[in-house]
XYZ file of C-alpha atoms in Angstrom:
53
model
C -18.474 -27.953 -30.819
C -19.204 -24.369 -29.919
C -21.112 -25.588 -26.860
C -17.995 -27.358 -25.542
C -15.933 -24.245 -26.181
C -18.286 -22.182 -24.047
C -18.289 -24.828 -21.303
C -14.491 -24.828 -21.091
C -14.455 -21.033 -21.184
C -16.838 -20.864 -18.216
C -14.726 -23.423 -16.345
C -11.632 -21.322 -17.020
C -13.292 -18.141 -15.750
C -14.610 -19.799 -12.598
C -11.293 -21.525 -11.884
C -9.439 -18.257 -12.430
C -11.791 -16.470 -10.052
C -11.081 -19.010 -7.311
C -7.327 -18.963 -7.946
C -6.812 -22.339 -9.610
C -4.323 -21.101 -12.178
C -3.415 -24.512 -13.586
C -7.008 -25.514 -14.210
C -7.857 -22.096 -15.621
C -4.900 -22.184 -17.992
C -5.668 -25.700 -19.196
C -9.369 -24.953 -19.687
C -8.618 -21.743 -21.564
C -6.195 -23.593 -23.850
C -8.756 -26.292 -24.597
C -11.428 -23.660 -25.275
C -9.071 -21.836 -27.635
C -8.244 -25.020 -29.577
C -11.913 -26.025 -29.853
C -12.840 -22.548 -31.076
C -10.169 -22.663 -33.789
C -11.394 -26.091 -34.916
C -14.956 -24.728 -34.962
C -13.904 -21.773 -37.127
C -12.049 -24.010 -39.572
C -15.033 -26.359 -39.920
C -17.384 -23.375 -40.294
C -15.287 -21.896 -43.107
C -15.096 -25.274 -44.864
C -18.884 -25.615 -44.595
C -19.330 -22.128 -46.062
C -17.037 -22.917 -48.974
C -18.750 -26.221 -49.789
C -22.181 -24.662 -49.301
C -21.340 -21.874 -51.730
C -19.962 -24.392 -54.232
C -23.282 -26.254 -54.351
C -25.252 -23.168 -55.355
């Protein structure tokens, strides 16, 4: 999941550099959403991992 976030972030940076504002905005939004999902799943995994021990 984090890999896809980084891919979309790189796409957003490259598209922004070349002036494709629509693509950059969409890629940045997707990267932001994927990162939030990653953080939520990471926190859930930490909670359930701590509950086992």
